[in-house]
Short mmCIF file of C-alpha atoms in Angstrom, two decimals:
data_model
loop_
_atom_site.label_atom_id
_atom_site.label_comp_id
_atom_site.label_asym_id
_atom_site.label_seq_id
_atom_site.Cartn_x
_atom_site.Cartn_y
_atom_site.Cartn_z
CA MET A 19 -66.41 -45.96 7.19
CA SER A 20 -68.50 -42.95 6.13
CA CYS A 21 -66.86 -41.62 3.04
CA SER A 22 -66.56 -38.01 4.09
CA THR A 23 -64.17 -39.07 6.88
CA LEU A 24 -61.70 -40.38 4.28
CA PHE A 25 -60.61 -36.75 3.83
CA LYS A 26 -61.21 -34.64 6.94
CA MET A 27 -60.08 -31.51 5.09
CA ARG A 28 -61.34 -30.72 1.60
CA LEU A 29 -59.61 -27.58 0.32
CA VAL A 30 -60.52 -25.78 -2.91
CA HIS A 31 -57.44 -24.24 -4.55
CA LEU A 32 -57.67 -20.66 -5.87
CA ASP A 33 -54.83 -20.06 -8.30
CA LEU A 34 -54.63 -16.28 -8.57
CA LYS A 35 -51.67 -16.08 -10.96
CA GLY A 36 -54.20 -15.86 -13.77
CA ALA A 37 -57.76 -14.51 -14.03
CA PRO A 38 -58.02 -13.52 -10.35
CA PRO A 39 -61.72 -13.02 -9.52
CA LYS A 40 -63.02 -9.82 -7.99
CA VAL A 41 -63.84 -10.15 -4.28
CA SER A 42 -67.54 -9.71 -5.11
CA TYR A 43 -67.45 -12.98 -7.08
CA LEU A 44 -65.68 -14.82 -4.25
CA SER A 45 -68.47 -13.66 -1.92
CA GLU A 46 -70.91 -15.53 -4.18
CA VAL A 47 -68.96 -18.77 -4.67
CA PHE A 48 -67.68 -19.35 -1.10
CA PRO A 49 -71.16 -20.32 0.19
CA LEU A 50 -71.51 -22.70 -2.78
CA PHE A 51 -68.09 -24.29 -2.03
CA HIS A 52 -69.27 -24.89 1.54
CA ALA A 53 -72.64 -26.29 0.46
CA LEU A 54 -70.89 -28.70 -1.93
CA GLY A 55 -68.68 -30.10 0.85
CA ALA A 56 -65.51 -27.98 0.97
CA ASN A 57 -64.24 -26.87 4.38
CA GLY A 58 -61.09 -25.00 3.37
CA LEU A 59 -59.32 -22.94 0.72
CA LEU A 60 -55.75 -23.06 -0.53
CA ILE A 61 -55.12 -19.52 -1.74
CA GLU A 62 -52.16 -19.15 -4.10
CA TYR A 63 -51.82 -15.37 -4.25
CA GLU A 64 -48.70 -15.10 -6.40
CA ASP A 65 -48.61 -11.50 -7.70
CA MET A 66 -52.09 -10.65 -6.36
CA PHE A 67 -50.81 -10.26 -2.79
CA PRO A 68 -50.30 -6.64 -1.61
CA TYR A 69 -46.58 -6.94 -0.91
CA GLU A 70 -45.00 -3.91 0.74
CA GLY A 71 -41.56 -2.28 0.94
CA HIS A 72 -38.92 -3.61 -1.46
CA LEU A 73 -41.36 -6.38 -2.48
CA ARG A 74 -43.99 -3.89 -3.64
CA LEU A 75 -42.88 -4.30 -7.26
CA LEU A 76 -44.17 -7.93 -7.17
CA ARG A 77 -47.76 -6.67 -7.16
CA ALA A 78 -49.83 -7.20 -10.31
CA LYS A 79 -51.68 -4.19 -11.69
CA HIS A 80 -54.93 -5.25 -10.02
CA ALA A 81 -53.42 -6.85 -6.88
CA TYR A 82 -55.79 -7.11 -3.94
CA SER A 83 -55.39 -4.39 -1.30
CA PRO A 84 -54.74 -5.41 2.35
CA SER A 85 -58.38 -4.65 3.14
CA GLU A 86 -59.52 -6.88 0.24
CA VAL A 87 -57.39 -9.75 1.58
CA THR A 88 -58.95 -9.20 5.00
CA GLU A 89 -62.39 -9.23 3.37
CA ILE A 90 -61.61 -12.51 1.53
CA LEU A 91 -60.64 -14.05 4.89
CA ARG A 92 -63.82 -12.74 6.52
CA LEU A 93 -65.95 -14.20 3.70
CA ALA A 94 -64.15 -17.53 4.02
CA ARG A 95 -64.85 -17.61 7.78
CA LEU A 96 -68.53 -16.86 7.14
CA SER A 97 -68.69 -19.93 4.89
CA GLU A 98 -66.67 -22.05 7.36
CA LEU A 99 -63.76 -22.39 4.94
CA GLU A 100 -60.38 -22.60 6.67
CA VAL A 101 -57.76 -20.66 4.72
CA VAL A 102 -54.31 -22.05 3.93
CA PRO A 103 -52.15 -19.48 2.09
CA LEU A 104 -49.61 -20.70 -0.47
CA VAL A 105 -46.37 -18.89 -1.26
CA GLN A 106 -43.81 -20.32 -3.65
CA THR A 107 -40.33 -20.37 -2.09
CA PHE A 108 -38.09 -22.35 -4.49
CA GLY A 109 -39.48 -23.25 -7.95
CA HIS A 110 -42.21 -21.34 -9.81
CA MET A 111 -40.65 -18.06 -8.70
CA GLU A 112 -41.13 -16.34 -12.08
CA PHE A 113 -43.29 -13.59 -10.61
CA VAL A 114 -40.33 -12.56 -8.43
CA LEU A 115 -37.27 -13.47 -10.49
CA LYS A 116 -38.57 -11.87 -13.72
CA HIS A 117 -37.86 -8.47 -12.12
CA ALA A 118 -34.42 -6.98 -12.70
CA ALA A 119 -34.15 -6.21 -8.96
CA PHE A 120 -34.19 -9.95 -8.14
CA ALA A 121 -32.73 -11.48 -11.31
CA HIS A 122 -29.34 -12.00 -9.60
CA LEU A 123 -31.02 -14.58 -7.33
CA ARG A 124 -31.85 -16.99 -10.17
CA GLU A 125 -30.34 -20.46 -10.03
CA VAL A 126 -29.68 -20.26 -13.80
CA ALA A 127 -29.13 -16.70 -15.02
CA LEU A 128 -31.36 -17.11 -18.10
CA PHE A 129 -34.37 -18.69 -16.38
CA PRO A 130 -36.61 -16.92 -13.85
CA ASN A 131 -38.30 -20.03 -12.42
CA THR A 132 -35.89 -21.32 -9.76
CA LEU A 133 -34.30 -19.53 -6.82
CA ASN A 134 -30.56 -19.93 -6.14
CA PRO A 135 -30.48 -21.69 -2.74
CA HIS A 136 -26.82 -20.79 -2.06
CA GLU A 137 -27.41 -17.04 -1.73
CA ALA A 138 -28.17 -15.78 1.77
CA GLU A 139 -30.25 -13.09 0.08
CA SER A 140 -32.50 -15.79 -1.44
CA LEU A 141 -33.50 -17.04 1.99
CA ALA A 142 -33.97 -13.47 3.26
CA LEU A 143 -36.28 -12.76 0.29
CA VAL A 144 -38.39 -15.85 0.97
CA LYS A 145 -38.59 -15.10 4.70
CA ASP A 146 -39.79 -11.58 3.93
CA MET A 147 -42.51 -12.92 1.59
CA ILE A 148 -43.65 -15.43 4.23
CA ASP A 149 -43.67 -12.81 6.98
CA GLN A 150 -45.76 -10.40 4.92
CA ILE A 151 -48.27 -13.12 4.04
CA LEU A 152 -48.56 -14.41 7.60
CA GLU A 153 -48.91 -10.87 8.93
CA LEU A 154 -52.28 -10.78 7.11
CA HIS A 155 -53.11 -14.44 7.88
CA ARG A 156 -52.49 -14.60 11.62
CA GLY A 157 -53.07 -17.90 13.36
CA VAL A 158 -53.38 -20.10 10.24
CA ARG A 159 -52.81 -23.79 11.00
CA TRP A 160 -50.94 -24.42 7.74
CA LEU A 161 -48.82 -22.47 5.28
CA HIS A 162 -48.07 -24.07 1.92
CA ILE A 163 -44.50 -23.24 0.87
CA GLY A 164 -44.72 -24.71 -2.65
CA CYS A 165 -41.40 -26.35 -3.61
CA ASP A 166 -42.75 -28.17 -6.69
CA GLU A 167 -41.06 -28.43 -10.08
CA VAL A 168 -37.75 -26.88 -9.04
CA TYR A 169 -36.43 -27.11 -12.58
CA TYR A 170 -32.71 -26.63 -13.36
CA LEU A 171 -31.74 -27.00 -9.70
CA GLY A 172 -28.04 -27.85 -9.65
CA GLU A 173 -27.36 -26.21 -13.02
CA GLY A 174 -26.30 -22.80 -11.70
CA GLU A 175 -22.58 -22.02 -11.52
CA THR A 176 -22.44 -22.07 -7.70
CA SER A 177 -24.40 -25.33 -7.59
CA LYS A 178 -22.11 -26.99 -10.13
CA GLN A 179 -19.08 -26.24 -7.95
CA TRP A 180 -20.92 -27.29 -4.79
CA LEU A 181 -21.98 -30.59 -6.40
CA GLN A 182 -18.36 -31.47 -7.19
CA GLN A 183 -17.82 -32.19 -3.51
CA GLU A 184 -18.34 -35.87 -2.88
CA GLN A 185 -20.87 -35.65 -0.04
CA ASN A 186 -23.14 -33.24 -1.96
CA SER A 187 -26.09 -34.14 -4.20
CA HIS A 188 -29.15 -32.63 -5.86
CA ALA A 189 -31.32 -34.19 -3.15
CA LYS A 190 -29.23 -32.60 -0.40
CA LEU A 191 -29.42 -29.22 -2.12
CA CYS A 192 -33.19 -29.47 -2.37
CA LEU A 193 -33.72 -30.73 1.19
CA SER A 194 -31.45 -28.15 2.79
CA HIS A 195 -33.41 -25.25 1.26
CA MET A 196 -36.76 -26.82 2.26
CA GLN A 197 -35.37 -27.32 5.74
CA ALA A 198 -34.23 -23.69 6.03
CA VAL A 199 -37.60 -22.30 4.85
CA ALA A 200 -39.67 -24.67 7.02
CA SER A 201 -37.49 -23.97 10.07
CA HIS A 202 -38.14 -20.25 9.69
CA VAL A 203 -41.91 -20.85 9.61
CA LEU A 204 -41.85 -23.09 12.69
CA ALA A 205 -39.51 -20.81 14.66
CA GLN A 206 -41.47 -17.61 14.00
CA TYR A 207 -44.99 -19.10 13.85
CA PRO A 208 -45.05 -22.12 16.15
CA GLY A 209 -48.73 -22.94 15.50
CA THR A 210 -48.31 -23.03 11.71
CA THR A 211 -47.19 -26.21 9.92
CA PRO A 212 -45.58 -25.94 6.46
CA LEU A 213 -47.01 -28.00 3.60
CA VAL A 214 -44.94 -28.83 0.48
CA TRP A 215 -45.82 -30.36 -2.90
CA ASP A 216 -44.20 -33.81 -2.90
CA ASP A 217 -42.73 -34.18 -6.41
CA MET A 218 -39.17 -33.18 -5.43
CA LEU A 219 -39.24 -35.74 -2.58
CA ARG A 220 -40.56 -38.78 -4.48
CA ASP A 221 -37.26 -40.12 -5.76
CA ILE A 222 -35.06 -39.25 -2.80
CA PRO A 223 -33.82 -42.42 -1.07
CA GLN A 224 -35.62 -43.21 2.18
CA GLU A 225 -32.52 -43.03 4.39
CA GLN A 226 -31.54 -39.64 3.01
CA LEU A 227 -35.04 -38.24 3.58
CA LYS A 228 -35.07 -39.58 7.13
CA ALA A 229 -31.61 -38.16 7.95
CA SER A 230 -32.42 -34.70 6.55
CA GLY A 231 -34.80 -33.80 9.38
CA VAL A 232 -37.33 -32.51 6.79
CA PRO A 233 -39.99 -35.13 7.73
CA GLN A 234 -40.22 -33.56 11.19
CA LEU A 235 -40.81 -30.09 9.71
CA VAL A 236 -43.31 -30.37 6.83
CA GLU A 237 -46.39 -32.26 5.67
CA PRO A 238 -46.07 -33.41 2.02
CA VAL A 239 -48.95 -33.05 -0.44
CA LEU A 240 -48.97 -36.00 -2.87
CA TRP A 241 -50.33 -34.62 -6.13
CA ASP A 242 -51.64 -36.58 -9.07
CA TYR A 243 -54.25 -35.24 -11.48
CA GLY A 244 -54.57 -38.29 -13.74
CA ALA A 245 -57.82 -40.11 -14.45
CA ASP A 246 -55.73 -43.29 -14.49
CA LEU A 247 -53.85 -42.59 -11.25
CA ASP A 248 -52.02 -45.73 -10.08
CA VAL A 249 -53.61 -46.55 -6.71
CA HIS A 250 -51.02 -49.15 -5.64
CA SER A 251 -47.98 -46.99 -6.32
CA LYS A 252 -49.62 -44.13 -4.37
CA ILE A 253 -50.18 -46.38 -1.38
CA PHE A 254 -46.57 -47.56 -1.66
CA LEU A 255 -45.36 -43.93 -1.75
CA MET A 256 -47.45 -43.08 1.33
CA GLY A 257 -45.82 -46.00 3.14
CA LYS A 258 -42.37 -44.74 2.18
CA TYR A 259 -43.12 -41.24 3.46
CA GLN A 260 -44.50 -42.57 6.74
CA GLU A 261 -41.43 -44.76 7.30
CA CYS A 262 -39.27 -41.68 6.74
CA GLY A 263 -41.04 -39.96 9.63
CA PHE A 264 -43.62 -37.73 7.94
CA GLN A 265 -46.41 -37.54 10.51
CA ARG A 266 -49.23 -36.43 8.24
CA LEU A 267 -49.79 -36.60 4.49
CA TRP A 268 -52.15 -34.78 2.13
CA ALA A 269 -53.52 -35.63 -1.31
CA ALA A 270 -54.05 -33.25 -4.23
CA SER A 271 -56.46 -33.85 -7.10
CA ALA A 272 -57.62 -31.45 -9.83
CA PHE A 273 -61.02 -30.11 -10.88
CA LYS A 274 -59.61 -27.99 -13.73
CA GLY A 275 -56.35 -26.72 -15.18
CA ALA A 276 -54.67 -30.10 -15.48
CA THR A 277 -55.47 -31.42 -18.95
CA GLY A 278 -53.86 -28.84 -21.26
CA ALA A 279 -52.24 -25.42 -20.92
CA SER A 280 -54.85 -23.79 -23.17
CA GLN A 281 -57.87 -25.91 -22.17
CA ALA A 282 -61.04 -23.80 -22.15
CA LEU A 283 -63.62 -26.34 -20.87
CA PRO A 284 -62.80 -28.91 -18.19
CA PRO A 285 -63.32 -32.56 -19.21
CA VAL A 286 -65.57 -33.34 -16.24
CA GLU A 287 -65.44 -37.11 -16.66
CA HIS A 288 -61.62 -37.03 -16.38
CA HIS A 289 -61.74 -35.04 -13.14
CA ILE A 290 -64.44 -37.23 -11.56
CA ARG A 291 -62.34 -40.33 -12.31
CA ASN A 292 -59.30 -38.64 -10.74
CA HIS A 293 -61.28 -38.17 -7.51
CA GLU A 294 -62.63 -41.70 -7.57
CA GLN A 295 -59.04 -42.95 -7.79
CA TRP A 296 -58.04 -40.81 -4.81
CA LEU A 297 -61.01 -42.22 -2.85
CA GLN A 298 -59.59 -45.69 -3.54
CA VAL A 299 -56.17 -44.59 -2.30
CA ALA A 300 -57.66 -43.15 0.90
CA GLY A 301 -59.84 -46.21 1.43
CA SER A 302 -57.06 -48.76 0.89
CA GLY A 303 -54.13 -47.01 2.57
CA PRO A 304 -53.45 -46.86 6.31
CA VAL A 305 -56.47 -45.42 8.17
CA ASP A 306 -56.38 -41.63 8.69
CA SER A 307 -52.98 -41.35 7.02
CA LEU A 308 -54.30 -38.61 4.71
CA GLN A 309 -55.06 -35.42 6.59
CA GLY A 310 -57.03 -33.97 3.69
CA ILE A 311 -57.24 -33.37 -0.03
CA ILE A 312 -56.60 -30.22 -2.04
CA LEU A 313 -58.78 -29.93 -5.15
CA THR A 314 -56.45 -27.92 -7.38
CA GLY A 315 -57.86 -25.56 -9.98
CA TRP A 316 -54.86 -24.30 -11.93
CA GLN A 317 -55.38 -21.08 -13.87
CA ARG A 318 -52.03 -21.08 -15.67
CA TYR A 319 -49.40 -23.82 -15.93
CA ASP A 320 -46.86 -21.18 -14.97
CA HIS A 321 -46.59 -17.39 -14.73
CA PHE A 322 -45.87 -17.02 -18.47
CA SER A 323 -48.33 -19.51 -19.95
CA VAL A 324 -51.82 -18.80 -21.33
CA LEU A 325 -55.00 -18.97 -19.25
CA CYS A 326 -56.67 -22.35 -18.88
CA GLU A 327 -60.27 -22.90 -17.72
CA LEU A 328 -61.75 -19.87 -15.93
CA LEU A 329 -63.08 -20.46 -12.41
CA PRO A 330 -66.81 -20.00 -13.29
CA VAL A 331 -66.36 -22.50 -16.13
CA GLY A 332 -64.86 -25.00 -13.67
CA ILE A 333 -67.73 -24.83 -11.14
CA PRO A 334 -69.75 -27.80 -12.51
CA SER A 335 -66.58 -29.93 -12.46
CA LEU A 336 -65.75 -28.76 -8.92
CA ALA A 337 -69.30 -29.56 -7.80
CA ALA A 338 -69.12 -33.09 -9.22
CA CYS A 339 -65.68 -33.67 -7.67
CA LEU A 340 -66.54 -32.35 -4.19
CA GLN A 341 -69.77 -34.32 -4.07
CA SER A 342 -67.90 -37.46 -5.20
CA LEU A 343 -65.58 -37.02 -2.21
CA VAL A 344 -68.44 -36.44 0.22
CA HIS A 345 -70.50 -39.42 -0.99
CA GLY A 346 -67.69 -41.82 -1.86
CA GLY A 347 -68.24 -41.83 -5.63
CA PHE A 348 -70.29 -40.36 -8.45
CA GLY A 349 -73.40 -42.51 -8.72
CA GLU A 350 -76.73 -41.48 -10.24
CA ASP A 351 -77.95 -40.12 -6.87
CA VAL A 352 -74.85 -37.91 -6.54
CA LYS A 353 -75.27 -36.69 -10.11
CA LEU A 354 -78.86 -35.61 -9.30
CA ARG A 355 -77.68 -33.77 -6.19
CA VAL A 356 -75.05 -31.90 -8.22
CA GLU A 357 -77.64 -30.93 -10.84
CA HIS A 358 -79.86 -29.65 -8.04
CA PHE A 359 -77.02 -27.56 -6.53
CA LEU A 360 -76.17 -26.02 -9.90
CA GLY A 361 -79.75 -25.49 -11.04
CA VAL A 362 -79.23 -27.45 -14.24
CA SER A 363 -81.51 -29.96 -15.88
CA SER A 364 -78.75 -32.38 -16.78
CA LEU A 365 -75.06 -32.66 -16.04
CA GLU A 366 -73.84 -34.99 -18.75
CA THR A 367 -70.35 -35.68 -17.58
CA MET A 368 -69.07 -36.09 -21.13
CA ASP A 369 -70.65 -32.83 -22.30
CA PRO A 370 -71.08 -29.35 -20.86
CA VAL A 371 -74.15 -28.47 -18.82
CA SER A 372 -77.15 -27.88 -21.07
CA GLU A 373 -78.00 -24.27 -21.79
CA GLY A 374 -80.78 -22.55 -19.97
CA ALA A 375 -81.67 -22.98 -16.36
CA ALA A 376 -78.24 -22.88 -14.68
CA SER A 377 -78.25 -20.68 -11.61
CA PHE A 378 -74.81 -20.97 -10.02
CA PRO A 379 -72.55 -17.90 -9.70
CA GLY A 380 -70.98 -17.36 -13.12
CA SER A 381 -73.33 -19.76 -14.94
CA ASP A 382 -73.81 -17.12 -17.67
CA ILE A 383 -70.04 -17.09 -18.26
CA TYR A 384 -70.07 -20.89 -18.28
CA ALA A 385 -72.83 -21.02 -20.93
CA LEU A 386 -71.25 -18.40 -23.21
CA VAL A 387 -67.71 -19.78 -22.96
CA THR A 388 -69.11 -23.23 -23.76
CA GLN A 389 -70.85 -21.89 -26.89
CA ILE A 390 -67.73 -20.08 -28.05
CA SER A 391 -65.31 -22.93 -27.30
CA LEU A 392 -67.42 -25.56 -29.01
CA HIS A 393 -68.73 -23.65 -32.02
CA LEU A 394 -66.92 -20.39 -32.86
CA ARG A 395 -63.82 -21.71 -34.59
CA SER A 396 -65.65 -24.62 -36.22
CA SER A 397 -68.35 -22.34 -37.67
CA VAL A 398 -65.71 -20.02 -39.18
CA ASP A 399 -63.74 -23.02 -40.49
CA MET A 400 -66.92 -24.35 -42.06
CA LEU A 401 -67.45 -21.09 -43.97
CA LEU A 402 -63.83 -20.51 -44.99
CA GLU A 403 -62.73 -24.05 -45.70
CA ARG A 404 -65.85 -26.05 -46.55
CA ASN A 405 -68.28 -23.59 -48.15
CA ARG A 406 -68.20 -24.45 -51.88
CA PHE A 407 -68.59 -20.83 -53.02
CA VAL A 408 -65.66 -19.66 -50.89
CA THR A 409 -63.37 -22.58 -51.74
CA GLY A 410 -64.37 -22.54 -55.43
CA TRP A 411 -64.65 -18.85 -56.27
CA PHE A 412 -62.87 -16.89 -53.50
CA SER A 413 -59.77 -18.88 -52.67
CA PRO A 414 -56.60 -17.36 -51.14
CA TYR A 415 -55.41 -16.89 -54.75
CA HIS A 416 -58.50 -14.84 -55.58
CA ARG A 417 -58.38 -12.95 -52.30
CA ARG A 418 -54.79 -11.83 -52.79
CA ARG A 419 -55.63 -10.53 -56.27
CA LYS A 420 -59.06 -9.11 -55.25
CA LEU A 421 -60.74 -11.18 -57.97
CA ILE A 422 -64.33 -12.40 -57.75
CA HIS A 423 -67.20 -13.27 -60.01
CA PRO A 424 -69.76 -10.62 -58.96
CA VAL A 425 -72.59 -13.14 -58.60
CA MET A 426 -70.56 -14.98 -55.93
CA ILE A 427 -70.67 -12.00 -53.58
CA GLN A 428 -74.38 -12.70 -53.10
CA HIS A 429 -73.61 -16.31 -52.20
CA ILE A 430 -70.90 -15.50 -49.67
CA GLN A 431 -71.45 -12.09 -48.11
CA PRO A 432 -74.88 -12.54 -46.41
CA GLU A 433 -73.75 -15.73 -44.65
CA ALA A 434 -70.46 -14.17 -43.51
CA LEU A 435 -72.24 -11.05 -42.21
CA SER A 436 -74.83 -13.09 -40.37
CA LEU A 437 -72.15 -15.27 -38.75
CA LEU A 438 -70.14 -12.22 -37.71
CA SER A 439 -73.15 -10.49 -36.21
CA ARG A 440 -74.24 -13.62 -34.31
CA TRP A 441 -70.82 -14.11 -32.76
CA SER A 442 -70.25 -10.39 -32.09
CA ASN A 443 -73.51 -10.35 -30.16
CA LEU A 444 -72.52 -13.39 -28.05
CA VAL A 445 -69.08 -11.94 -27.41
CA GLN A 446 -70.64 -8.66 -26.21
CA GLN A 447 -72.79 -10.62 -23.76
CA LEU A 448 -69.72 -12.51 -22.57
CA GLU A 449 -67.73 -9.29 -22.10
CA ALA A 450 -70.52 -7.87 -19.96
CA ALA A 451 -70.66 -11.03 -17.81
CA LEU A 452 -66.86 -11.24 -17.49
CA SER A 453 -66.58 -7.60 -16.41
CA LEU A 454 -68.67 -8.32 -13.30
CA THR A 455 -66.30 -11.13 -12.29
CA PHE A 456 -62.82 -10.27 -13.59
CA TYR A 457 -60.45 -7.34 -14.11
CA PRO A 458 -59.96 -5.80 -17.60
CA ASP A 459 -56.60 -7.48 -18.31
CA THR A 460 -58.14 -10.95 -17.82
CA ILE A 461 -61.00 -10.15 -20.19
CA GLU A 462 -58.62 -8.76 -22.81
CA GLU A 463 -56.36 -11.81 -22.58
CA TRP A 464 -59.18 -14.39 -22.72
CA LEU A 465 -60.88 -12.75 -25.69
CA GLU A 466 -57.61 -12.23 -27.54
CA GLU A 467 -56.69 -15.91 -27.13
CA ASN A 468 -60.07 -17.53 -27.66
CA VAL A 469 -62.24 -15.19 -29.74
CA LEU A 470 -60.25 -12.70 -31.76
CA PRO A 471 -58.42 -15.12 -34.10
CA SER A 472 -61.72 -16.47 -35.47
CA LEU A 473 -63.47 -13.08 -35.65
CA GLN A 474 -60.46 -11.59 -37.45
CA ARG A 475 -60.59 -14.37 -40.08
CA LEU A 476 -64.25 -13.55 -40.68
CA GLN A 477 -63.60 -9.80 -40.82
CA GLY A 478 -60.69 -10.43 -43.22
CA LEU A 479 -62.95 -12.37 -45.57
CA LEU A 480 -65.57 -9.59 -45.55
CA GLN A 481 -62.94 -6.91 -46.13
CA ASP A 482 -61.47 -8.83 -49.08
CA LEU A 483 -64.99 -9.25 -50.49
CA ASP A 484 -65.58 -5.51 -50.22
CA GLU A 485 -62.32 -4.72 -51.97
CA ALA A 486 -62.87 -7.31 -54.71
CA ALA A 487 -66.38 -5.97 -55.29
CA ALA A 488 -65.25 -2.35 -55.58
CA PRO A 489 -66.05 -0.94 -59.06
CA LEU A 490 -63.10 -0.88 -61.41
CA PRO A 491 -61.47 2.54 -61.93
CA PRO A 492 -62.33 4.09 -65.35
CA PRO A 493 -59.71 3.29 -68.01
CA THR A 494 -57.19 6.06 -68.55
CA SER A 495 -56.03 6.76 -72.12
CA PRO A 496 -52.31 6.10 -72.42
CA ASP A 497 -50.25 9.22 -72.91
CA TRP A 498 -47.63 8.29 -75.51
CA ASP A 499 -45.90 11.64 -75.72
CA THR A 500 -44.44 12.10 -72.28
CA GLY A 501 -40.97 11.38 -73.49
CA GLN A 502 -40.31 9.54 -70.18
CA ASN A 503 -38.58 6.23 -70.05
CA PRO A 504 -40.81 3.40 -68.81
#
């Protein structure tokens, strides 16, 4: 079997709930995605979609305009990438339920992540979101309706009462909402099949899944981002789903955004292994049972978490993962092909791409972020915590009291100034590169999280040095005759 037929569809996931790229950057990377072996995109718009009417308040400050969405779709077509939009309809609804106007639709009043499935208004809201998205994505073959990580389902007041009835269960509550959302899609858009993340389905008993009617309505996406993914249990789960009546199944791997909420550089080796495990699953399971694979590239773990790896920084990992899927593994020949695509002299899977020759879109961002992530904090730590002049003669005790032996200023200040100027220069270059690719709020957030803390520690040291070195004020003669009490 030629390996590329193991996954007929290979979708790259764009998670726009953090660091959404400008359309100009997408126009550069789509042809690369295609060249590397992708033939589709899963676009998770979240608050970047230009919602209208009473949903207009969902838009982020820099949300794409309708014409930009149309342009993204045109660019995708040019690169032969089939678009599958994703809209969350149950869990991960923070971007909707954080707003006061929709807060009454939360499952648990305190938490904005899960929608209350008992409210008729909840379903109306979701239908409106779907209709607006499909209005701009006419004729798509699939719509992903989310439904992963529906935390706290069953813990709302209405749910608690509903669950007291004997025939009711958490599983039934979950399946009935999925069924309602999927039925709307199929009734209004007969050519469009709903996809769902599979985690809420995994533990539901087979008979209950079968009886719910959900297997006739949706195609589940089995997601697992581990490097040590258990091949046998995946094949077993696929068998269970097929026996329940699910006609087609999908896999989901990860090329970034799956190894830590604040991860700045993707561990490429981890992601390659994840794809090799999925190749084993596809090769050992029933033939053609997996319709395709979604290579997820999470940008935040949820709407409120920090940014993880930026898209340009994830491109080498994506390249290695896509080429592994196309060629059935990541041998030396595949590694050479990836290096050729990226214009790099060596892709050491344990280490970042070497500096220099890289020529892929955003390779300058990749190189600068790599420098900063690997060396900024450690170089500042080295000066503040391991330099013998700082630790011996300008400790926190000294700094608080602005005390220093004057000769020590010459030992500390030049090195601190040189370090600050080197990093400030790199950061300026990074800002310039980022501003071509991202909107100002992304740049501000990334720098504030990843750069500012270290630069501020350096600036603090220099400021304390300046103050400690300031000449002493001339002594004033005490005036004994004021007659004032001390």
